[in-house]
Short mmCIF file of C-alpha atoms in Angstrom, two decimals:
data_model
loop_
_atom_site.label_atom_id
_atom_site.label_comp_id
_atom_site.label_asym_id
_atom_site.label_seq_id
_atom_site.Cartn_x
_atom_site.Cartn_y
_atom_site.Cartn_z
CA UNK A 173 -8.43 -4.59 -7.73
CA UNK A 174 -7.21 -2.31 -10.36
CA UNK A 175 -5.27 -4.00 -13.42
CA UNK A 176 -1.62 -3.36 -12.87
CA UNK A 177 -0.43 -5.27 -15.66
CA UNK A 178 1.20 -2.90 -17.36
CA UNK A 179 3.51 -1.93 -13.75
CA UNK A 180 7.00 -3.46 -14.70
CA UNK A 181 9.33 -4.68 -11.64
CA UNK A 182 12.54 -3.39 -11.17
CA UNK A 183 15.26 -5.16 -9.08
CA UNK A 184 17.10 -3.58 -6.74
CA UNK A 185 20.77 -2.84 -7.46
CA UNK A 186 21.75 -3.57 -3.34
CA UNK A 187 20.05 -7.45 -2.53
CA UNK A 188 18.98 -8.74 0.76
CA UNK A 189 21.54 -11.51 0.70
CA UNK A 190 24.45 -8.15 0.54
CA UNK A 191 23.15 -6.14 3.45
CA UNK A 192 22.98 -9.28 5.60
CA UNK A 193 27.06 -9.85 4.57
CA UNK A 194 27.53 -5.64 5.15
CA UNK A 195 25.77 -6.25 8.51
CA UNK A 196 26.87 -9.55 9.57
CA UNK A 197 23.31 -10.61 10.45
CA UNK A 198 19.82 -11.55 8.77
CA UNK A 199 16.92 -9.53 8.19
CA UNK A 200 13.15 -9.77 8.81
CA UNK A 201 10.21 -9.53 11.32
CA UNK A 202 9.38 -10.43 14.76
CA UNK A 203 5.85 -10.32 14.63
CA UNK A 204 4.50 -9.33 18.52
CA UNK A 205 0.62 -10.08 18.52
CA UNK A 206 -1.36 -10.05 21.74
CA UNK A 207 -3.94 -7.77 23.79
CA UNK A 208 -3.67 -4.01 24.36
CA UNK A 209 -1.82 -3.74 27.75
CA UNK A 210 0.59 -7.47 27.31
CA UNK A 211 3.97 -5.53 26.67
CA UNK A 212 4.41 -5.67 22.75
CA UNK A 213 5.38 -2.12 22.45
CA UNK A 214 7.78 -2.13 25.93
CA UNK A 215 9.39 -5.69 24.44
CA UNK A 216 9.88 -4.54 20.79
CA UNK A 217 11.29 -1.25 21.90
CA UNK A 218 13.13 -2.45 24.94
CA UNK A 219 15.01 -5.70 22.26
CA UNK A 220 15.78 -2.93 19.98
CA UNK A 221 17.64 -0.54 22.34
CA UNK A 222 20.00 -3.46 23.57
CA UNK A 223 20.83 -4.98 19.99
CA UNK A 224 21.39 -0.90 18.75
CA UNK A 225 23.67 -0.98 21.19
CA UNK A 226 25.46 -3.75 20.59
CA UNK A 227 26.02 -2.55 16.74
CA UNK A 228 22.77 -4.60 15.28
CA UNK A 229 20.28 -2.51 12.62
CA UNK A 230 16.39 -3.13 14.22
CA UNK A 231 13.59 -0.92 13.78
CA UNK A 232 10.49 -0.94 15.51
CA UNK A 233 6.77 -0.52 13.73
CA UNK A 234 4.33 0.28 15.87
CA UNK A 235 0.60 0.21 15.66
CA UNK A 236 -0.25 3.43 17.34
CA UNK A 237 2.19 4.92 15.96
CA UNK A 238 1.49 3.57 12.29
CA UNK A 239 -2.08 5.08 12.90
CA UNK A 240 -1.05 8.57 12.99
CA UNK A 241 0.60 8.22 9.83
CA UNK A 242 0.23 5.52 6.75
CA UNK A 243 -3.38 4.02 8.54
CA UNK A 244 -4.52 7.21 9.60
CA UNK A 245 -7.28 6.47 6.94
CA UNK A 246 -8.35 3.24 8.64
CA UNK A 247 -10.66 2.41 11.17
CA UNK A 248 -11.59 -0.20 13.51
CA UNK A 249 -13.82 -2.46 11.44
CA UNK A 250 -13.20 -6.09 10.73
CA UNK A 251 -11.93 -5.12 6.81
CA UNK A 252 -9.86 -2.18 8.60
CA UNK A 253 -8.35 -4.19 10.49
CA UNK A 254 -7.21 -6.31 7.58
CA UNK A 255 -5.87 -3.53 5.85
CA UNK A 256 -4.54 -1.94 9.03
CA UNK A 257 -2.04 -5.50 8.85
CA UNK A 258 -1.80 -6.08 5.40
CA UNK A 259 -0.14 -2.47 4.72
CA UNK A 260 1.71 -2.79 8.44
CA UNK A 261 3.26 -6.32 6.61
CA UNK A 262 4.32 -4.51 3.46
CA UNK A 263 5.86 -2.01 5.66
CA UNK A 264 7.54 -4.25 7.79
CA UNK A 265 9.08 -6.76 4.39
CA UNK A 266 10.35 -3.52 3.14
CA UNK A 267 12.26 -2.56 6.44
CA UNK A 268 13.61 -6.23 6.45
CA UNK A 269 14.13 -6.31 2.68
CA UNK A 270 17.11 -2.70 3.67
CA UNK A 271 18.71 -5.15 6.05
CA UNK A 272 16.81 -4.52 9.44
CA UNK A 273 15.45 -6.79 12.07
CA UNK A 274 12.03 -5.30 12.43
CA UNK A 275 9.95 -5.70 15.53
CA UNK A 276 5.92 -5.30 14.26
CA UNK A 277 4.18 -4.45 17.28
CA UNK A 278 0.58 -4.91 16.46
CA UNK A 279 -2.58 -6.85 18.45
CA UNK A 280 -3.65 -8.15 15.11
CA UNK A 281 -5.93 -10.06 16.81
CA UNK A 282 -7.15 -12.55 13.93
CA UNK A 283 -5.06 -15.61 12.44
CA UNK A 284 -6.08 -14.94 9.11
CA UNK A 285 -4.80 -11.17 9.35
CA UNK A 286 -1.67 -12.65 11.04
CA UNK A 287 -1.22 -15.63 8.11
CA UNK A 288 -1.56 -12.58 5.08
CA UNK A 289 1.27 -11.00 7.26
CA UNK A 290 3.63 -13.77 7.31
CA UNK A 291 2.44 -14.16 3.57
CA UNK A 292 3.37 -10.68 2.55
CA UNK A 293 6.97 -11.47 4.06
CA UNK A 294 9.35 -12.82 2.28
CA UNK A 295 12.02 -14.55 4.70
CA UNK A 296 12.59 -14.77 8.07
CA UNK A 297 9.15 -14.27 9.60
CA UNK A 298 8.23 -15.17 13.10
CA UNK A 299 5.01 -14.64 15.07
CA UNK A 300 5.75 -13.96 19.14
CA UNK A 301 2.88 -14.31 20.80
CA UNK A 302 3.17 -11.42 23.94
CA UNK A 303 0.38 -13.11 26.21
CA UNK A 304 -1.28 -11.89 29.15
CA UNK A 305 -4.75 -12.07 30.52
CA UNK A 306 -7.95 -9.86 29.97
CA UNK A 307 -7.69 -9.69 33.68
CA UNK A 308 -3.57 -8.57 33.88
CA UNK A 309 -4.12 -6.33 30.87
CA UNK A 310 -7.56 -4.88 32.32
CA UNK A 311 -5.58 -3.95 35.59
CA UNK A 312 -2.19 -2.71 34.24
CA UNK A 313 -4.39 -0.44 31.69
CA UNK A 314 -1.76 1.83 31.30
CA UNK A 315 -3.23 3.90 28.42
CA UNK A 316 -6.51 3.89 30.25
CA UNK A 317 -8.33 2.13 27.46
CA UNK A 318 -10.09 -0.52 28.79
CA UNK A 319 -11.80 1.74 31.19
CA UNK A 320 -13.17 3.98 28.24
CA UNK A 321 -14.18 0.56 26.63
CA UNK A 322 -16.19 -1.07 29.60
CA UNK A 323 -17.72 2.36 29.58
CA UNK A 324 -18.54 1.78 25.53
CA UNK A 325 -16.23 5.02 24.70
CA UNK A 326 -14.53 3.04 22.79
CA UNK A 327 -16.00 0.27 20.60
CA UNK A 328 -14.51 -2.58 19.06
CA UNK A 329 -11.73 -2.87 21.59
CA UNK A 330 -9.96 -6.68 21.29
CA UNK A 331 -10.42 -8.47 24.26
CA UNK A 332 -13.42 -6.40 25.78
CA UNK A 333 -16.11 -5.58 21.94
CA UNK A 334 -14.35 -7.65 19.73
CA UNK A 335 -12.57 -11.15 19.47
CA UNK A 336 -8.42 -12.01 20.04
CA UNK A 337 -8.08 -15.29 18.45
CA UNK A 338 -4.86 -17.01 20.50
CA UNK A 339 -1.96 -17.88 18.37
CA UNK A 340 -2.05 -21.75 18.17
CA UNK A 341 1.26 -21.89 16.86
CA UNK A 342 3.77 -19.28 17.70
CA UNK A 343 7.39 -19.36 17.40
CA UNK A 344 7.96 -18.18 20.45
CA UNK A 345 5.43 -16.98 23.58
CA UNK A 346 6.45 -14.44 26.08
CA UNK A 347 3.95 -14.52 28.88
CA UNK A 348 4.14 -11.50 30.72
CA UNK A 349 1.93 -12.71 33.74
CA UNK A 350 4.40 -14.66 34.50
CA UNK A 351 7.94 -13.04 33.99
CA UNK A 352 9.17 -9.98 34.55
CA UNK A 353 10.07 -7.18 32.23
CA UNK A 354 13.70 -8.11 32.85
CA UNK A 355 13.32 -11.97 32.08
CA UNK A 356 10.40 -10.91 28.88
CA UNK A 357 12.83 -8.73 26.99
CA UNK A 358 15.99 -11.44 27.64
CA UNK A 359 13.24 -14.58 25.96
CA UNK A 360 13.20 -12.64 23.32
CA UNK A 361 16.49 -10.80 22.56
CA UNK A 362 18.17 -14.64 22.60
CA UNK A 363 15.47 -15.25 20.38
CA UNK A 364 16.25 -13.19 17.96
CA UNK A 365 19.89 -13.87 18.48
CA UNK A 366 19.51 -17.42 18.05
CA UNK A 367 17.77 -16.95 14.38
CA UNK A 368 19.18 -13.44 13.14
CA UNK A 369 23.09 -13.63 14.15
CA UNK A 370 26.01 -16.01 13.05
CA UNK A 371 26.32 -18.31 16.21
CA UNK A 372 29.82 -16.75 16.58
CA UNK A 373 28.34 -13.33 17.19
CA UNK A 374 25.20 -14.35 19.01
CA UNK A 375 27.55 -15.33 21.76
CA UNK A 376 28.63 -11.99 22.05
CA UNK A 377 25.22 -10.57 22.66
CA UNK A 378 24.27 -10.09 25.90
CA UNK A 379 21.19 -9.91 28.12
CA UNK A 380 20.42 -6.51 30.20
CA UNK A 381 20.78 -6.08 34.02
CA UNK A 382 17.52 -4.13 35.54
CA UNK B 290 -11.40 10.24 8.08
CA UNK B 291 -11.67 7.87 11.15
CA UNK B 292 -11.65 9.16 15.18
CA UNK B 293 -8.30 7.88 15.88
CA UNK B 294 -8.55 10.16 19.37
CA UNK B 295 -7.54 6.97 21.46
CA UNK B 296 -4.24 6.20 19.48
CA UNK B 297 -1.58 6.68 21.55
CA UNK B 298 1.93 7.18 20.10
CA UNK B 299 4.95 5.26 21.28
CA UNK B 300 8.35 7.22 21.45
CA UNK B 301 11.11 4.74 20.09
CA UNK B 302 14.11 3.87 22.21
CA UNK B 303 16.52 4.86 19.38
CA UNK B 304 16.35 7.75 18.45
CA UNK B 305 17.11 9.40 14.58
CA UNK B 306 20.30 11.40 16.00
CA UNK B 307 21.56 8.33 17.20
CA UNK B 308 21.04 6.39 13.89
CA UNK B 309 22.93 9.12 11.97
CA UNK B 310 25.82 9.11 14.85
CA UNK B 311 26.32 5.10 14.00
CA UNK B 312 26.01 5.05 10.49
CA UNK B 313 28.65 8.23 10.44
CA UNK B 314 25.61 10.52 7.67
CA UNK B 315 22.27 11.52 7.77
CA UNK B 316 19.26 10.05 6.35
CA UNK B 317 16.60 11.49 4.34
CA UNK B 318 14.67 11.50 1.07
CA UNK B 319 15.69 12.14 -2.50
CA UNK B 320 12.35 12.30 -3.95
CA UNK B 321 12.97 11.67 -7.94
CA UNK B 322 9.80 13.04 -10.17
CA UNK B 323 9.57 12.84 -13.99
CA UNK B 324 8.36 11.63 -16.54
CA UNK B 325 8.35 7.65 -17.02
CA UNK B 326 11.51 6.78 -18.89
CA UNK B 327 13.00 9.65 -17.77
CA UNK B 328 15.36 7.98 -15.58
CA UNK B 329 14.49 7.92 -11.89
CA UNK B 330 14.39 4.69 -11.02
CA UNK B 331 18.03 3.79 -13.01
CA UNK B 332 19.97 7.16 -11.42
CA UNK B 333 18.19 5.64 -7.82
CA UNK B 334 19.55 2.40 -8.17
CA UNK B 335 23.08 3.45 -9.70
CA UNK B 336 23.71 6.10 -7.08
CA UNK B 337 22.15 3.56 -4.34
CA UNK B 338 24.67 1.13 -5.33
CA UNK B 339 27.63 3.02 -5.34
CA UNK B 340 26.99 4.54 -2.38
CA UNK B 341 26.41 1.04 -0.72
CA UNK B 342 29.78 0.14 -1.58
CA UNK B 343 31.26 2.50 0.07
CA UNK B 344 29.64 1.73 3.42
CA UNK B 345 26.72 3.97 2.86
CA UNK B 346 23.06 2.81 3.85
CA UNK B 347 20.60 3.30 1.22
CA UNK B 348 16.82 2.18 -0.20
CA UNK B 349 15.40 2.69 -3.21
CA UNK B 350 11.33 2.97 -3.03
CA UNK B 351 10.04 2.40 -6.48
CA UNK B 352 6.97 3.26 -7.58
CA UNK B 353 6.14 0.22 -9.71
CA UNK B 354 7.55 -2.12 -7.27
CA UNK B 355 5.20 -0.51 -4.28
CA UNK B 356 2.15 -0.79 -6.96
CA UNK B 357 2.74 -4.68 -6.87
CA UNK B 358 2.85 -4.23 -3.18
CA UNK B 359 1.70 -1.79 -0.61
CA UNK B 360 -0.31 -0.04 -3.69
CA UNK B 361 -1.39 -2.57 -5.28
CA UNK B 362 -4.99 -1.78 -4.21
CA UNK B 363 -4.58 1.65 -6.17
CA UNK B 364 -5.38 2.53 -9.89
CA UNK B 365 -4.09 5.93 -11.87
CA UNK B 366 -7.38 7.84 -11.10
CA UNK B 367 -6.02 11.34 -9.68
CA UNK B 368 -7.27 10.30 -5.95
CA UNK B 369 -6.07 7.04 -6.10
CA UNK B 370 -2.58 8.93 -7.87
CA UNK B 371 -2.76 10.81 -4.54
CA UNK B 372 -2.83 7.98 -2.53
CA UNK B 373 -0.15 6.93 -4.10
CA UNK B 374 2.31 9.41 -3.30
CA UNK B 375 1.02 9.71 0.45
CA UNK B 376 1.53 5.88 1.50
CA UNK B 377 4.88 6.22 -0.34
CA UNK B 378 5.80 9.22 1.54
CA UNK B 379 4.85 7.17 4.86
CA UNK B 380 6.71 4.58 4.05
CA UNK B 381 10.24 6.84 2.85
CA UNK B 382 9.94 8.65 5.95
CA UNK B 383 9.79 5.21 8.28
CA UNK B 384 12.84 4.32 5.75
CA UNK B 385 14.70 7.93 6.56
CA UNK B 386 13.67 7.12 10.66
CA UNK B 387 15.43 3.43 10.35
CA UNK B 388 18.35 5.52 9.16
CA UNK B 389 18.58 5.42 5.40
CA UNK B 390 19.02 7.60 2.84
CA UNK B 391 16.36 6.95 0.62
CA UNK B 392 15.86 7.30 -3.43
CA UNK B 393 11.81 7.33 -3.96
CA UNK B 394 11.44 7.33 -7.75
CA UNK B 395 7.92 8.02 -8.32
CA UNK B 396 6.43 9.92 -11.44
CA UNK B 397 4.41 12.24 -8.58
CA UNK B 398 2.85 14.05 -11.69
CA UNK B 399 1.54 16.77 -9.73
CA UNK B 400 2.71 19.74 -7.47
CA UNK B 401 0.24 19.35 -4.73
CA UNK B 402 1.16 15.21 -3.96
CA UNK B 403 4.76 15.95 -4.19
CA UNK B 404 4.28 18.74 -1.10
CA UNK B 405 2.39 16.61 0.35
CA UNK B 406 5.25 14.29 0.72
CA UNK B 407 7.49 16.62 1.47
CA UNK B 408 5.29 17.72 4.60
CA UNK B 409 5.17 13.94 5.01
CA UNK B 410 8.96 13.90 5.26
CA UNK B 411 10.13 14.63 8.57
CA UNK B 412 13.78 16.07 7.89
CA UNK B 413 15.94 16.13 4.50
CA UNK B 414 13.52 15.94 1.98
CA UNK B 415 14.74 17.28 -1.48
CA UNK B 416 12.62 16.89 -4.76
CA UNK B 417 15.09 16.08 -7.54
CA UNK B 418 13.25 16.81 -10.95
CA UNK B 419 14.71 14.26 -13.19
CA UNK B 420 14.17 15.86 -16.43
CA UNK B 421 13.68 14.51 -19.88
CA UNK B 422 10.98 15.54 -22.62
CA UNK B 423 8.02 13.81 -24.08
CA UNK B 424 9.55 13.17 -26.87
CA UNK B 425 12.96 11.68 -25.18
CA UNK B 426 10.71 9.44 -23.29
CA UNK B 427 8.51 8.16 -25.90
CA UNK B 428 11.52 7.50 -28.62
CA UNK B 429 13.59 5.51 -25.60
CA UNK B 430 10.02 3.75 -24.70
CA UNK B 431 11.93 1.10 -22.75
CA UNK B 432 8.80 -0.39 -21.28
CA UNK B 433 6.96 -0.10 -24.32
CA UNK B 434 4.25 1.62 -22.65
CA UNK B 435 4.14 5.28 -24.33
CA UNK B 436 3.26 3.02 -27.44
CA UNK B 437 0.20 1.34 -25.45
CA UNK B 438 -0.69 5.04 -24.01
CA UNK B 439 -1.13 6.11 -27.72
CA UNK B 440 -2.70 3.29 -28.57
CA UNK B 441 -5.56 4.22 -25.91
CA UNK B 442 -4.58 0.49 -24.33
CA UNK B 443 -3.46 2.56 -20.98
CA UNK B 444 -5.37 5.26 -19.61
CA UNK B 445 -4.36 8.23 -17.76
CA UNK B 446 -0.80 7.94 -18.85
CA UNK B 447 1.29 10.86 -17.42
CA UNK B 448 2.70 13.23 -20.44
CA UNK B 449 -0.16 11.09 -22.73
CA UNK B 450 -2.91 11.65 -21.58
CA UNK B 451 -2.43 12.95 -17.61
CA UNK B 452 -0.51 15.95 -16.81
CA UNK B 453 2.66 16.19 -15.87
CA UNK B 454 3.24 19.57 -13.28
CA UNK B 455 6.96 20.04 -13.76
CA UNK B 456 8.73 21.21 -10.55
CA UNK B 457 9.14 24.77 -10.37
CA UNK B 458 11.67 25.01 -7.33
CA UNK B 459 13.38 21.32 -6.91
CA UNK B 460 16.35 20.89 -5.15
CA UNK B 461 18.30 19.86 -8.18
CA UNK B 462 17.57 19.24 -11.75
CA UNK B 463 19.00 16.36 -13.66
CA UNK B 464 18.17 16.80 -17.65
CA UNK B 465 18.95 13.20 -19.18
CA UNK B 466 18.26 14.44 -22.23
CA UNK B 467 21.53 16.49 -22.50
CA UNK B 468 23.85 14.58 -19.73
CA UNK B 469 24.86 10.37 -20.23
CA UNK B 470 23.82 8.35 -17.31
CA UNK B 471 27.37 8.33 -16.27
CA UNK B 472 27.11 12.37 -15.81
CA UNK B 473 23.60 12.11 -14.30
CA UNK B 474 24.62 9.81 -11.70
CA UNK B 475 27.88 11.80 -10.63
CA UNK B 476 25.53 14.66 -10.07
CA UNK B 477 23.18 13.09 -7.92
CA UNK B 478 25.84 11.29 -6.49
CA UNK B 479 27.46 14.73 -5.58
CA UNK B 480 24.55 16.47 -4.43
CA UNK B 481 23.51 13.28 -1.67
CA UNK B 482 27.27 13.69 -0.89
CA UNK B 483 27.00 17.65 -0.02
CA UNK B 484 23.58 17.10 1.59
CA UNK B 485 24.06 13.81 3.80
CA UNK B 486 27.80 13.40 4.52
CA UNK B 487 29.74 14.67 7.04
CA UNK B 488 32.43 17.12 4.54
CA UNK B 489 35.49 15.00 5.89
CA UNK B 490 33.77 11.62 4.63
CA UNK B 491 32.19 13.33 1.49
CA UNK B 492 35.40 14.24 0.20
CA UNK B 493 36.02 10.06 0.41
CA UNK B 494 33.12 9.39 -1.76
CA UNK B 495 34.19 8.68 -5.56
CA UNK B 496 31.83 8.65 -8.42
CA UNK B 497 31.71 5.81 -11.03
CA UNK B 498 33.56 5.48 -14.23
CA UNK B 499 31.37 3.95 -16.76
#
């Protein structure tokens, strides 16, 4: 670690506690951990269309899409991995720290990668376990992954070369085996209603038809 | 540089046109380079505030603040300086996606890291060279580091001992030396105004008497 102790902190001029007033709701993460293939990315993005709609601020962070960018330097190994999250987490507090309900979509498949993440955020942090089997995942493949990593294309691929530890205590799990798209994105949109909006405008949030 | 070949991106489900529709401007990056004590980060978070007032959504990216953070695995060798400047461009351009206007007030000492994050930068970028000389800097010394940099206690200190590549072709110069804060902030004010507002709700925005 370089020394940094001459880097002096400046506070902000807006706070947190000010853009949740401006946008009559809280800020923070919805952290969506689970295999390649369980829905993460069609959840996060499908939540975030609805509440956009209905006049809420969310962004979503994506891993893919965060390693074209920022982690485009990073690997696959164990400590990439790490880093992969740990910079994915600073991300995410600083979207949540401008007022928006960010949706991290990332397998981070090891609790101690997941625990530095809720570390690195500073309020309103909540890990949603998106589970589905090898087995669904493995015959959805929808990216055509899994083949490439049965055929060893692709190494260190969670669930097939390399370990998904199961969340043992998630705030909320959305199994996707065993509801539908439809009833997967409502779990979760009344979740984040019922811990991001004043109860008086939760009520007037409302699910999607499909 | 790691074979991220199998990394497939995810479009979002809101898209940046839509952001700018709802929030009634544009988003985009003022990137602020200059010395330190020149002023950046103080013009950021005066013009951030007032523009938050007036229903405006903002962010200021600091570059100390993202060294405690994000950075705080980096040191002021010129790659790690590098660096730097390209996770903070990643992160102001996921900022200027989530539909804010964003101040990033980062010394950025040299010409090839600040293009870098303006190629970085997706739409709106504009390098604002906050201007102030050596010797401005070092009698102000608010953070009492130009007296450490001559004391050889910090290394590589920009205008010290690092170079300092002043902008030949930014988007607007602010000289602190010969304007008050109060004028320096009206002008950026004025130019985020012209270059993010729509003219009917620019004409609403007011500057700040002092």
């Amino acid at each position: 670690m370089p020394n940094n102790r001459f880097v002096t902190k400046v506070f902000p001029s807006v706070s947190r506690a000010e853009r949740w007033t401006r946008n009559s709701h809280e800020s923070g993460v919805l952290w969506l951990t689970g295999l390649s293939g369980a829905g993460k990315s069609t959840l996060a993005m499908n939540v975030s269309r609805i509440l956009f709609e209905q006049g809420i601020h969310t962004y979503v962070l994506d891993g893919d899409n965060l390693r074209t960018g920022l982690n485009a330097d990073l690997g696959f190994s164990s400590s990439d991995r790490t880093e992969n999250i740990r910079r994915a987490a600073e991300v995410a507090e600083t979207l949540a720290d401008s007022g928006a309900i960010v949706f991290a979509a990332f397998i981070s498949p090891m609790v101690a990668d997941r625990k530095l993440a809720s570390q690195i955020i500073k309020s309103n942090f909540h890990e949603v376990y998106v589970k589905a089997s090898l087995f669904s995942c493995e015959q959805r493949d929808i990216k055509g992954l899994y083949r490439l990593a049965r055929a060893g294309t692709i190494q260190n691929f969670t669930g097939v070369s390399a370990l998904y530890e199961t969340p043992e205590k998630a705030s909320l799990i959305i199994d996707t085996d065993h509801s539908t798209i439809s009833q997967s994105t409502n779990d979760l949109l009344h979740f984040v209603k019922r811990n991001f909006l004043r109860p008086d405008d939760a009520d007037d949030i409302h699910g999607v038809v499909w």
